[in-house]
């Protein structure tokens, strides 16, 4: 993994009225790294994604993408920065009147791609997400989990450098949540995509931090468990509590921490 820093939050502060949401948050995300953002509901996790996209402005501090400060840019100034990023929301945010294929093709058409290139790329990401058999269906006919996989396909169709996952597994059954996490792993390991994965579910953390993607001799994608010969170094974790970063490190360090809040957070998830 390159040492190039793609994202940096530097002493970022944000309040809504008297409620402090972020209180001096600082961390970096390197190129090709997945940074999993953990915290209880209302801890400010998703707010960080909106700050990164410029949908919110911090009260203080600075936010950088590829070394360029984006904290206080205007909508016009943010256009080029946003082209580097895609976000996947909980609800998917698909166009209900368009088929799955047309939903995915929407962004390339907006960018002026020719139809042959659009056809080829959309088919490629449909295959990546395992959606080839629903290409002609409307979103309303799909399960919630499938809609989120469509949202992933749509998010990656124009080769973003950064993907933001906003609680993507909330409300999904375990097999579907696993499929979504596998897609995030494939993007991380095979496409070297930089990502921020916001969640409060440690089951996601355990899967993302202990599995990796590879290809077999026939170029088929495999999701394999970490073992003595493969050690993941491209996935790290930030835990937010009451607006502050209370942990920033590896999963091994998280499980081994004796911090009172972190221990209760882990144990609560294990009980659930």
PDB file of C-alpha atoms in Angstrom:
ATOM      1  CA  UNK A   1       0.000   0.000   0.000  1.00  0.00           C
ATOM      2  CA  UNK A   2       1.267   3.426  -0.926  1.00  0.00           C
ATOM      3  CA  UNK A   3       2.053   5.924   1.808  1.00  0.00           C
ATOM      4  CA  UNK A   4       0.124   8.557  -0.153  1.00  0.00           C
ATOM      5  CA  UNK A   5      -2.565  10.068   2.084  1.00  0.00           C
ATOM      6  CA  UNK A   6      -5.890  10.309   0.236  1.00  0.00           C
ATOM      7  CA  UNK A   7      -8.019  11.717   3.074  1.00  0.00           C
ATOM      8  CA  UNK A   8      -7.138  13.697   6.168  1.00  0.00           C
ATOM      9  CA  UNK A   9      -9.310  15.095   8.959  1.00  0.00           C
ATOM     10  CA  UNK A  10      -7.313  17.587  11.016  1.00  0.00           C
ATOM     11  CA  UNK A  11      -8.820  18.723  14.349  1.00  0.00           C
ATOM     12  CA  UNK A  12     -12.328  18.903  12.862  1.00  0.00           C
ATOM     13  CA  UNK A  13     -15.089  20.331  15.053  1.00  0.00           C
ATOM     14  CA  UNK A  14     -18.814  20.578  14.387  1.00  0.00           C
ATOM     15  CA  UNK A  15     -21.828  21.398  16.543  1.00  0.00           C
ATOM     16  CA  UNK A  16     -25.537  21.608  15.824  1.00  0.00           C
ATOM     17  CA  UNK A  17     -26.734  24.277  18.203  1.00  0.00           C
ATOM     18  CA  UNK A  18     -25.613  23.248  21.687  1.00  0.00           C
ATOM     19  CA  UNK A  19     -24.953  19.632  20.642  1.00  0.00           C
ATOM     20  CA  UNK A  20     -21.293  18.884  19.964  1.00  0.00           C
ATOM     21  CA  UNK A  21     -21.119  16.303  17.170  1.00  0.00           C
ATOM     22  CA  UNK A  22     -17.377  16.230  16.409  1.00  0.00           C
ATOM     23  CA  UNK A  23     -14.824  17.530  18.879  1.00  0.00           C
ATOM     24  CA  UNK A  24     -11.332  17.733  17.412  1.00  0.00           C
ATOM     25  CA  UNK A  25     -11.434  14.673  15.137  1.00  0.00           C
ATOM     26  CA  UNK A  26      -8.138  13.826  13.424  1.00  0.00           C
ATOM     27  CA  UNK A  27      -7.146  10.801  11.310  1.00  0.00           C
ATOM     28  CA  UNK A  28      -5.819   9.916   7.855  1.00  0.00           C
ATOM     29  CA  UNK A  29      -6.757   7.365   5.200  1.00  0.00           C
ATOM     30  CA  UNK A  30      -4.007   6.185   2.873  1.00  0.00           C
ATOM     31  CA  UNK A  31      -4.402   5.248  -0.762  1.00  0.00           C
ATOM     32  CA  UNK A  32      -5.943   1.775  -1.042  1.00  0.00           C
ATOM     33  CA  UNK A  33      -6.792   1.658   2.653  1.00  0.00           C
ATOM     34  CA  UNK A  34     -10.197   0.847   4.118  1.00  0.00           C
ATOM     35  CA  UNK A  35     -10.874   2.935   7.213  1.00  0.00           C
ATOM     36  CA  UNK A  36     -13.762   1.491   9.202  1.00  0.00           C
ATOM     37  CA  UNK A  37     -15.495   4.155  11.304  1.00  0.00           C
ATOM     38  CA  UNK A  38     -17.164   2.701  14.392  1.00  0.00           C
ATOM     39  CA  UNK A  39     -19.359   4.208  17.053  1.00  0.00           C
ATOM     40  CA  UNK A  40     -22.759   4.096  18.631  1.00  0.00           C
ATOM     41  CA  UNK A  41     -25.816   5.607  16.964  1.00  0.00           C
ATOM     42  CA  UNK A  42     -25.600   9.403  16.897  1.00  0.00           C
ATOM     43  CA  UNK A  43     -21.860   9.498  17.478  1.00  0.00           C
ATOM     44  CA  UNK A  44     -21.128  11.537  14.333  1.00  0.00           C
ATOM     45  CA  UNK A  45     -19.915   8.744  12.043  1.00  0.00           C
ATOM     46  CA  UNK A  46     -22.110   9.557   9.040  1.00  0.00           C
ATOM     47  CA  UNK A  47     -21.587  13.277   9.617  1.00  0.00           C
ATOM     48  CA  UNK A  48     -17.919  12.806   8.694  1.00  0.00           C
ATOM     49  CA  UNK A  49     -18.899  11.497   5.256  1.00  0.00           C
ATOM     50  CA  UNK A  50     -21.084  14.527   4.643  1.00  0.00           C
ATOM     51  CA  UNK A  51     -18.261  16.818   5.684  1.00  0.00           C
ATOM     52  CA  UNK A  52     -15.907  15.040   3.298  1.00  0.00           C
ATOM     53  CA  UNK A  53     -18.378  15.514   0.434  1.00  0.00           C
ATOM     54  CA  UNK A  54     -18.837  19.168   1.321  1.00  0.00           C
ATOM     55  CA  UNK A  55     -22.518  18.713   2.184  1.00  0.00           C
ATOM     56  CA  UNK A  56     -21.694  20.184   5.601  1.00  0.00           C
ATOM     57  CA  UNK A  57     -19.002  22.667   6.620  1.00  0.00           C
ATOM     58  CA  UNK A  58     -16.986  22.233   9.844  1.00  0.00           C
ATOM     59  CA  UNK A  59     -17.031  24.883  12.542  1.00  0.00           C
ATOM     60  CA  UNK A  60     -13.264  24.523  12.818  1.00  0.00           C
ATOM     61  CA  UNK A  61     -10.465  22.299  11.556  1.00  0.00           C
ATOM     62  CA  UNK A  62      -9.487  21.228   8.060  1.00  0.00           C
ATOM     63  CA  UNK A  63     -10.329  18.363   5.690  1.00  0.00           C
ATOM     64  CA  UNK A  64      -8.080  17.320   2.805  1.00  0.00           C
ATOM     65  CA  UNK A  65      -8.499  15.063  -0.245  1.00  0.00           C
ATOM     66  CA  UNK A  66      -5.266  14.282  -2.102  1.00  0.00           C
ATOM     67  CA  UNK A  67      -3.598  17.103  -0.179  1.00  0.00           C
ATOM     68  CA  UNK A  68      -6.183  19.652  -1.309  1.00  0.00           C
ATOM     69  CA  UNK A  69      -8.217  21.335   1.394  1.00  0.00           C
ATOM     70  CA  UNK A  70     -11.938  20.876   0.776  1.00  0.00           C
ATOM     71  CA  UNK A  71     -13.352  22.105   4.106  1.00  0.00           C
ATOM     72  CA  UNK A  72     -14.777  25.417   2.956  1.00  0.00           C
ATOM     73  CA  UNK A  73     -15.025  25.110  -0.837  1.00  0.00           C
ATOM     74  CA  UNK A  74     -18.096  26.331  -2.693  1.00  0.00           C
ATOM     75  CA  UNK A  75     -20.382  23.945  -4.585  1.00  0.00           C
ATOM     76  CA  UNK A  76     -18.698  24.937  -7.839  1.00  0.00           C
ATOM     77  CA  UNK A  77     -15.231  24.377  -6.396  1.00  0.00           C
ATOM     78  CA  UNK A  78     -16.259  20.924  -5.086  1.00  0.00           C
ATOM     79  CA  UNK A  79     -17.231  19.505  -8.501  1.00  0.00           C
ATOM     80  CA  UNK A  80     -13.786  18.085  -9.348  1.00  0.00           C
ATOM     81  CA  UNK A  81     -13.265  16.725  -5.827  1.00  0.00           C
ATOM     82  CA  UNK A  82     -16.628  14.969  -5.787  1.00  0.00           C
ATOM     83  CA  UNK A  83     -15.848  13.264  -9.093  1.00  0.00           C
ATOM     84  CA  UNK A  84     -13.227  11.257  -7.210  1.00  0.00           C
ATOM     85  CA  UNK A  85     -15.810   9.936  -4.738  1.00  0.00           C
ATOM     86  CA  UNK A  86     -18.983   7.872  -4.590  1.00  0.00           C
ATOM     87  CA  UNK A  87     -21.212   7.257  -1.588  1.00  0.00           C
ATOM     88  CA  UNK A  88     -23.486   4.329  -0.777  1.00  0.00           C
ATOM     89  CA  UNK A  89     -26.332   5.255   1.562  1.00  0.00           C
ATOM     90  CA  UNK A  90     -28.406   2.876   3.701  1.00  0.00           C
ATOM     91  CA  UNK A  91     -31.469   3.377   1.525  1.00  0.00           C
ATOM     92  CA  UNK A  92     -29.648   2.951  -1.797  1.00  0.00           C
ATOM     93  CA  UNK A  93     -31.151   6.164  -3.315  1.00  0.00           C
ATOM     94  CA  UNK A  94     -31.931   4.582  -6.696  1.00  0.00           C
ATOM     95  CA  UNK A  95     -34.104   6.020  -9.474  1.00  0.00           C
ATOM     96  CA  UNK A  96     -37.359   4.085  -9.111  1.00  0.00           C
ATOM     97  CA  UNK A  97     -38.473   4.652 -12.722  1.00  0.00           C
ATOM     98  CA  UNK A  98     -35.243   3.292 -14.238  1.00  0.00           C
ATOM     99  CA  UNK A  99     -34.202  -0.339 -14.584  1.00  0.00           C
ATOM    100  CA  UNK A 100     -31.162  -1.637 -12.746  1.00  0.00           C
ATOM    101  CA  UNK A 101     -29.130  -1.338 -15.961  1.00  0.00           C
ATOM    102  CA  UNK A 102     -30.282   2.239 -16.552  1.00  0.00           C
ATOM    103  CA  UNK A 103     -29.614   3.206 -12.936  1.00  0.00           C
ATOM    104  CA  UNK A 104     -26.025   2.069 -13.301  1.00  0.00           C
ATOM    105  CA  UNK A 105     -25.671   3.670 -16.750  1.00  0.00           C
ATOM    106  CA  UNK A 106     -26.981   7.036 -15.548  1.00  0.00           C
ATOM    107  CA  UNK A 107     -23.645   8.468 -14.405  1.00  0.00           C
ATOM    108  CA  UNK A 108     -21.619   7.405 -17.485  1.00  0.00           C
ATOM    109  CA  UNK A 109     -24.293   8.923 -19.739  1.00  0.00           C
ATOM    110  CA  UNK A 110     -24.149  12.134 -17.733  1.00  0.00           C
ATOM    111  CA  UNK A 111     -20.369  12.135 -18.282  1.00  0.00           C
ATOM    112  CA  UNK A 112     -20.829  11.714 -22.038  1.00  0.00           C
ATOM    113  CA  UNK A 113     -19.478   8.177 -22.474  1.00  0.00           C
ATOM    114  CA  UNK A 114     -20.280   6.509 -25.798  1.00  0.00           C
ATOM    115  CA  UNK A 115     -22.905   3.746 -25.718  1.00  0.00           C
ATOM    116  CA  UNK A 116     -20.505   0.879 -26.456  1.00  0.00           C
ATOM    117  CA  UNK A 117     -18.330   1.860 -23.510  1.00  0.00           C
ATOM    118  CA  UNK A 118     -21.398   2.238 -21.285  1.00  0.00           C
ATOM    119  CA  UNK A 119     -22.722  -1.192 -22.286  1.00  0.00           C
ATOM    120  CA  UNK A 120     -19.374  -2.862 -21.617  1.00  0.00           C
ATOM    121  CA  UNK A 121     -18.746  -1.177 -18.273  1.00  0.00           C
ATOM    122  CA  UNK A 122     -22.290  -1.647 -16.940  1.00  0.00           C
ATOM    123  CA  UNK A 123     -22.174  -5.344 -17.805  1.00  0.00           C
ATOM    124  CA  UNK A 124     -18.818  -5.559 -16.039  1.00  0.00           C
ATOM    125  CA  UNK A 125     -20.088  -4.058 -12.779  1.00  0.00           C
ATOM    126  CA  UNK A 126     -23.327  -6.076 -12.956  1.00  0.00           C
ATOM    127  CA  UNK A 127     -21.161  -9.179 -13.052  1.00  0.00           C
ATOM    128  CA  UNK A 128     -18.961  -7.830 -10.227  1.00  0.00           C
ATOM    129  CA  UNK A 129     -22.009  -7.357  -7.982  1.00  0.00           C
ATOM    130  CA  UNK A 130     -23.731 -10.586  -9.059  1.00  0.00           C
ATOM    131  CA  UNK A 131     -26.669  -8.688 -10.564  1.00  0.00           C
ATOM    132  CA  UNK A 132     -26.765  -9.949 -14.124  1.00  0.00           C
ATOM    133  CA  UNK A 133     -30.154 -11.636 -13.688  1.00  0.00           C
ATOM    134  CA  UNK A 134     -31.899  -8.450 -12.463  1.00  0.00           C
ATOM    135  CA  UNK A 135     -30.507  -5.972 -15.012  1.00  0.00           C
ATOM    136  CA  UNK A 136     -33.917  -5.317 -16.579  1.00  0.00           C
ATOM    137  CA  UNK A 137     -35.909  -5.102 -13.343  1.00  0.00           C
ATOM    138  CA  UNK A 138     -37.075  -1.960 -11.565  1.00  0.00           C
ATOM    139  CA  UNK A 139     -35.727  -1.246  -8.063  1.00  0.00           C
ATOM    140  CA  UNK A 140     -39.169  -1.647  -6.437  1.00  0.00           C
ATOM    141  CA  UNK A 141     -39.184  -5.340  -7.400  1.00  0.00           C
ATOM    142  CA  UNK A 142     -35.886  -6.010  -5.584  1.00  0.00           C
ATOM    143  CA  UNK A 143     -35.115  -6.864  -1.981  1.00  0.00           C
ATOM    144  CA  UNK A 144     -33.450  -4.211   0.182  1.00  0.00           C
ATOM    145  CA  UNK A 145     -30.146  -6.055   0.037  1.00  0.00           C
ATOM    146  CA  UNK A 146     -30.203  -6.339  -3.741  1.00  0.00           C
ATOM    147  CA  UNK A 147     -30.994  -2.633  -4.041  1.00  0.00           C
ATOM    148  CA  UNK A 148     -27.873  -1.863  -2.017  1.00  0.00           C
ATOM    149  CA  UNK A 149     -25.798  -4.072  -4.284  1.00  0.00           C
ATOM    150  CA  UNK A 150     -27.190  -2.086  -7.210  1.00  0.00           C
ATOM    151  CA  UNK A 151     -26.122   1.073  -5.379  1.00  0.00           C
ATOM    152  CA  UNK A 152     -22.590  -0.340  -5.119  1.00  0.00           C
ATOM    153  CA  UNK A 153     -22.550  -1.165  -8.835  1.00  0.00           C
ATOM    154  CA  UNK A 154     -23.753   2.338  -9.656  1.00  0.00           C
ATOM    155  CA  UNK A 155     -21.167   3.864  -7.312  1.00  0.00           C
ATOM    156  CA  UNK A 156     -18.201   2.103  -8.916  1.00  0.00           C
ATOM    157  CA  UNK A 157     -19.208   2.339 -12.587  1.00  0.00           C
ATOM    158  CA  UNK A 158     -17.103   5.447 -13.306  1.00  0.00           C
ATOM    159  CA  UNK A 159     -13.997   4.194 -11.463  1.00  0.00           C
ATOM    160  CA  UNK A 160     -14.074   6.408  -8.328  1.00  0.00           C
ATOM    161  CA  UNK A 161     -10.874   6.671  -6.322  1.00  0.00           C
ATOM    162  CA  UNK A 162     -12.763   6.859  -3.011  1.00  0.00           C
ATOM    163  CA  UNK A 163     -15.945   5.051  -1.937  1.00  0.00           C
ATOM    164  CA  UNK A 164     -17.902   6.014   1.174  1.00  0.00           C
ATOM    165  CA  UNK A 165     -20.143   3.373   2.779  1.00  0.00           C
ATOM    166  CA  UNK A 166     -22.773   4.844   5.108  1.00  0.00           C
ATOM    167  CA  UNK A 167     -24.073   2.037   7.366  1.00  0.00           C
ATOM    168  CA  UNK A 168     -24.630  -0.162   4.275  1.00  0.00           C
ATOM    169  CA  UNK A 169     -25.541  -3.367   6.156  1.00  0.00           C
ATOM    170  CA  UNK A 170     -28.180  -1.939   8.511  1.00  0.00           C
ATOM    171  CA  UNK A 171     -31.403  -3.946   8.330  1.00  0.00           C
ATOM    172  CA  UNK A 172     -29.989  -6.674   6.083  1.00  0.00           C
ATOM    173  CA  UNK A 173     -30.122 -10.394   6.789  1.00  0.00           C
ATOM    174  CA  UNK A 174     -26.683 -11.942   7.530  1.00  0.00           C
ATOM    175  CA  UNK A 175     -26.117 -13.559   4.074  1.00  0.00           C
ATOM    176  CA  UNK A 176     -26.912 -10.312   2.246  1.00  0.00           C
ATOM    177  CA  UNK A 177     -24.811  -8.233   4.657  1.00  0.00           C
ATOM    178  CA  UNK A 178     -21.946 -10.630   3.985  1.00  0.00           C
ATOM    179  CA  UNK A 179     -22.347 -10.214   0.202  1.00  0.00           C
ATOM    180  CA  UNK A 180     -22.142  -6.460   0.595  1.00  0.00           C
ATOM    181  CA  UNK A 181     -19.017  -6.717   2.763  1.00  0.00           C
ATOM    182  CA  UNK A 182     -17.487  -9.066   0.182  1.00  0.00           C
ATOM    183  CA  UNK A 183     -18.062  -6.423  -2.486  1.00  0.00           C
ATOM    184  CA  UNK A 184     -16.272  -3.851  -0.320  1.00  0.00           C
ATOM    185  CA  UNK A 185     -13.386  -6.285   0.172  1.00  0.00           C
ATOM    186  CA  UNK A 186     -13.088  -6.906  -3.585  1.00  0.00           C
ATOM    187  CA  UNK A 187     -12.898  -3.163  -4.237  1.00  0.00           C
ATOM    188  CA  UNK A 188     -10.247  -2.782  -1.544  1.00  0.00           C
ATOM    189  CA  UNK A 189      -8.020  -5.697  -2.523  1.00  0.00           C
ATOM    190  CA  UNK A 190      -8.444  -6.018  -6.279  1.00  0.00           C
ATOM    191  CA  UNK A 191      -9.059  -2.418  -7.369  1.00  0.00           C
ATOM    192  CA  UNK A 192      -7.019  -0.612  -4.681  1.00  0.00           C
ATOM    193  CA  UNK A 193      -9.990   1.675  -3.946  1.00  0.00           C
ATOM    194  CA  UNK A 194      -9.708   3.913  -0.893  1.00  0.00           C
ATOM    195  CA  UNK A 195     -12.769   3.665   1.327  1.00  0.00           C
ATOM    196  CA  UNK A 196     -14.437   4.789   4.527  1.00  0.00           C
ATOM    197  CA  UNK A 197     -16.884   2.205   5.876  1.00  0.00           C
ATOM    198  CA  UNK A 198     -19.209   3.626   8.543  1.00  0.00           C
ATOM    199  CA  UNK A 199     -20.897   1.043  10.771  1.00  0.00           C
ATOM    200  CA  UNK A 200     -21.864   0.286  14.356  1.00  0.00           C
ATOM    201  CA  UNK A 201     -21.839  -3.481  13.746  1.00  0.00           C
ATOM    202  CA  UNK A 202     -18.733  -5.285  14.927  1.00  0.00           C
ATOM    203  CA  UNK A 203     -19.795  -8.331  12.931  1.00  0.00           C
ATOM    204  CA  UNK A 204     -18.917  -6.240   9.863  1.00  0.00           C
ATOM    205  CA  UNK A 205     -15.575  -5.303  11.415  1.00  0.00           C
ATOM    206  CA  UNK A 206     -14.696  -8.927  12.092  1.00  0.00           C
ATOM    207  CA  UNK A 207     -15.466  -9.958   8.525  1.00  0.00           C
ATOM    208  CA  UNK A 208     -13.765  -6.995   6.828  1.00  0.00           C
ATOM    209  CA  UNK A 209     -10.620  -7.374   8.938  1.00  0.00           C
ATOM    210  CA  UNK A 210     -10.216 -11.151   8.610  1.00  0.00           C
ATOM    211  CA  UNK A 211     -10.948 -11.821   4.929  1.00  0.00           C
ATOM    212  CA  UNK A 212      -9.312 -10.778   1.681  1.00  0.00           C
ATOM    213  CA  UNK A 213     -10.010 -11.040  -2.050  1.00  0.00           C
ATOM    214  CA  UNK A 214      -7.849 -12.856  -4.559  1.00  0.00           C
ATOM    215  CA  UNK A 215      -8.154 -14.513  -7.965  1.00  0.00           C
ATOM    216  CA  UNK A 216      -7.559 -18.142  -8.816  1.00  0.00           C
ATOM    217  CA  UNK A 217      -5.737 -19.417 -11.895  1.00  0.00           C
ATOM    218  CA  UNK A 218      -8.960 -19.015 -13.908  1.00  0.00           C
ATOM    219  CA  UNK A 219      -9.269 -15.363 -12.810  1.00  0.00           C
ATOM    220  CA  UNK A 220     -12.304 -16.141 -10.658  1.00  0.00           C
ATOM    221  CA  UNK A 221     -12.618 -13.960  -7.559  1.00  0.00           C
ATOM    222  CA  UNK A 222     -12.220 -15.707  -4.219  1.00  0.00           C
ATOM    223  CA  UNK A 223     -12.895 -14.372  -0.711  1.00  0.00           C
ATOM    224  CA  UNK A 224     -10.431 -16.083   1.605  1.00  0.00           C
ATOM    225  CA  UNK A 225      -9.829 -15.974   5.375  1.00  0.00           C
ATOM    226  CA  UNK A 226      -6.685 -14.325   6.683  1.00  0.00           C
ATOM    227  CA  UNK A 227      -4.130 -16.946   7.782  1.00  0.00           C
ATOM    228  CA  UNK A 228      -0.524 -17.306   8.890  1.00  0.00           C
ATOM    229  CA  UNK A 229       0.700 -16.487   5.391  1.00  0.00           C
ATOM    230  CA  UNK A 230      -1.540 -13.473   4.672  1.00  0.00           C
ATOM    231  CA  UNK A 231      -1.768 -10.537   7.061  1.00  0.00           C
ATOM    232  CA  UNK A 232      -4.078  -7.661   6.132  1.00  0.00           C
ATOM    233  CA  UNK A 233      -2.406  -4.264   6.385  1.00  0.00           C
ATOM    234  CA  UNK A 234      -4.908  -2.239   4.340  1.00  0.00           C
ATOM    235  CA  UNK A 235      -7.762  -2.124   6.883  1.00  0.00           C
ATOM    236  CA  UNK A 236      -7.749   0.024  10.004  1.00  0.00           C
ATOM    237  CA  UNK A 237     -10.294   1.371  12.455  1.00  0.00           C
ATOM    238  CA  UNK A 238     -11.424   4.597  14.070  1.00  0.00           C
ATOM    239  CA  UNK A 239     -13.851   4.548  17.012  1.00  0.00           C
ATOM    240  CA  UNK A 240     -15.810   7.705  17.829  1.00  0.00           C
ATOM    241  CA  UNK A 241     -17.376   8.378  21.228  1.00  0.00           C
ATOM    242  CA  UNK A 242     -19.038  11.652  22.214  1.00  0.00           C
ATOM    243  CA  UNK A 243     -17.474  13.384  19.233  1.00  0.00           C
ATOM    244  CA  UNK A 244     -13.902  12.331  19.949  1.00  0.00           C
ATOM    245  CA  UNK A 245     -11.607   9.706  18.442  1.00  0.00           C
ATOM    246  CA  UNK A 246     -11.092   7.189  21.247  1.00  0.00           C
ATOM    247  CA  UNK A 247      -9.312   4.591  19.107  1.00  0.00           C
ATOM    248  CA  UNK A 248      -7.331   4.608  15.859  1.00  0.00           C
ATOM    249  CA  UNK A 249      -5.527   1.410  14.931  1.00  0.00           C
ATOM    250  CA  UNK A 250      -5.757  -2.225  13.838  1.00  0.00           C
ATOM    251  CA  UNK A 251      -8.386  -4.799  14.712  1.00  0.00           C
ATOM    252  CA  UNK A 252      -5.865  -6.682  16.847  1.00  0.00           C
ATOM    253  CA  UNK A 253      -5.277  -3.528  18.880  1.00  0.00           C
ATOM    254  CA  UNK A 254      -9.032  -2.967  19.171  1.00  0.00           C
ATOM    255  CA  UNK A 255      -9.722  -6.448  20.540  1.00  0.00           C
ATOM    256  CA  UNK A 256      -6.766  -6.196  22.937  1.00  0.00           C
ATOM    257  CA  UNK A 257      -7.620  -2.729  24.282  1.00  0.00           C
ATOM    258  CA  UNK A 258      -8.442  -2.477  27.976  1.00  0.00           C
ATOM    259  CA  UNK A 259     -10.121   0.909  27.584  1.00  0.00           C
ATOM    260  CA  UNK A 260     -13.405   0.800  29.520  1.00  0.00           C
ATOM    261  CA  UNK A 261     -15.551   2.224  26.720  1.00  0.00           C
ATOM    262  CA  UNK A 262     -14.000   0.009  24.033  1.00  0.00           C
ATOM    263  CA  UNK A 263     -14.438  -3.111  26.170  1.00  0.00           C
ATOM    264  CA  UNK A 264     -18.120  -2.331  26.785  1.00  0.00           C
ATOM    265  CA  UNK A 265     -18.635  -1.527  23.096  1.00  0.00           C
ATOM    266  CA  UNK A 266     -17.148  -4.860  21.999  1.00  0.00           C
ATOM    267  CA  UNK A 267     -18.994  -6.857  24.640  1.00  0.00           C
ATOM    268  CA  UNK A 268     -22.326  -5.201  23.793  1.00  0.00           C
ATOM    269  CA  UNK A 269     -21.936  -6.195  20.157  1.00  0.00           C
ATOM    270  CA  UNK A 270     -20.984  -9.747  21.123  1.00  0.00           C
ATOM    271  CA  UNK A 271     -24.142 -10.072  23.210  1.00  0.00           C
ATOM    272  CA  UNK A 272     -26.254  -8.802  20.303  1.00  0.00           C
TER     273      UNK A 272
END
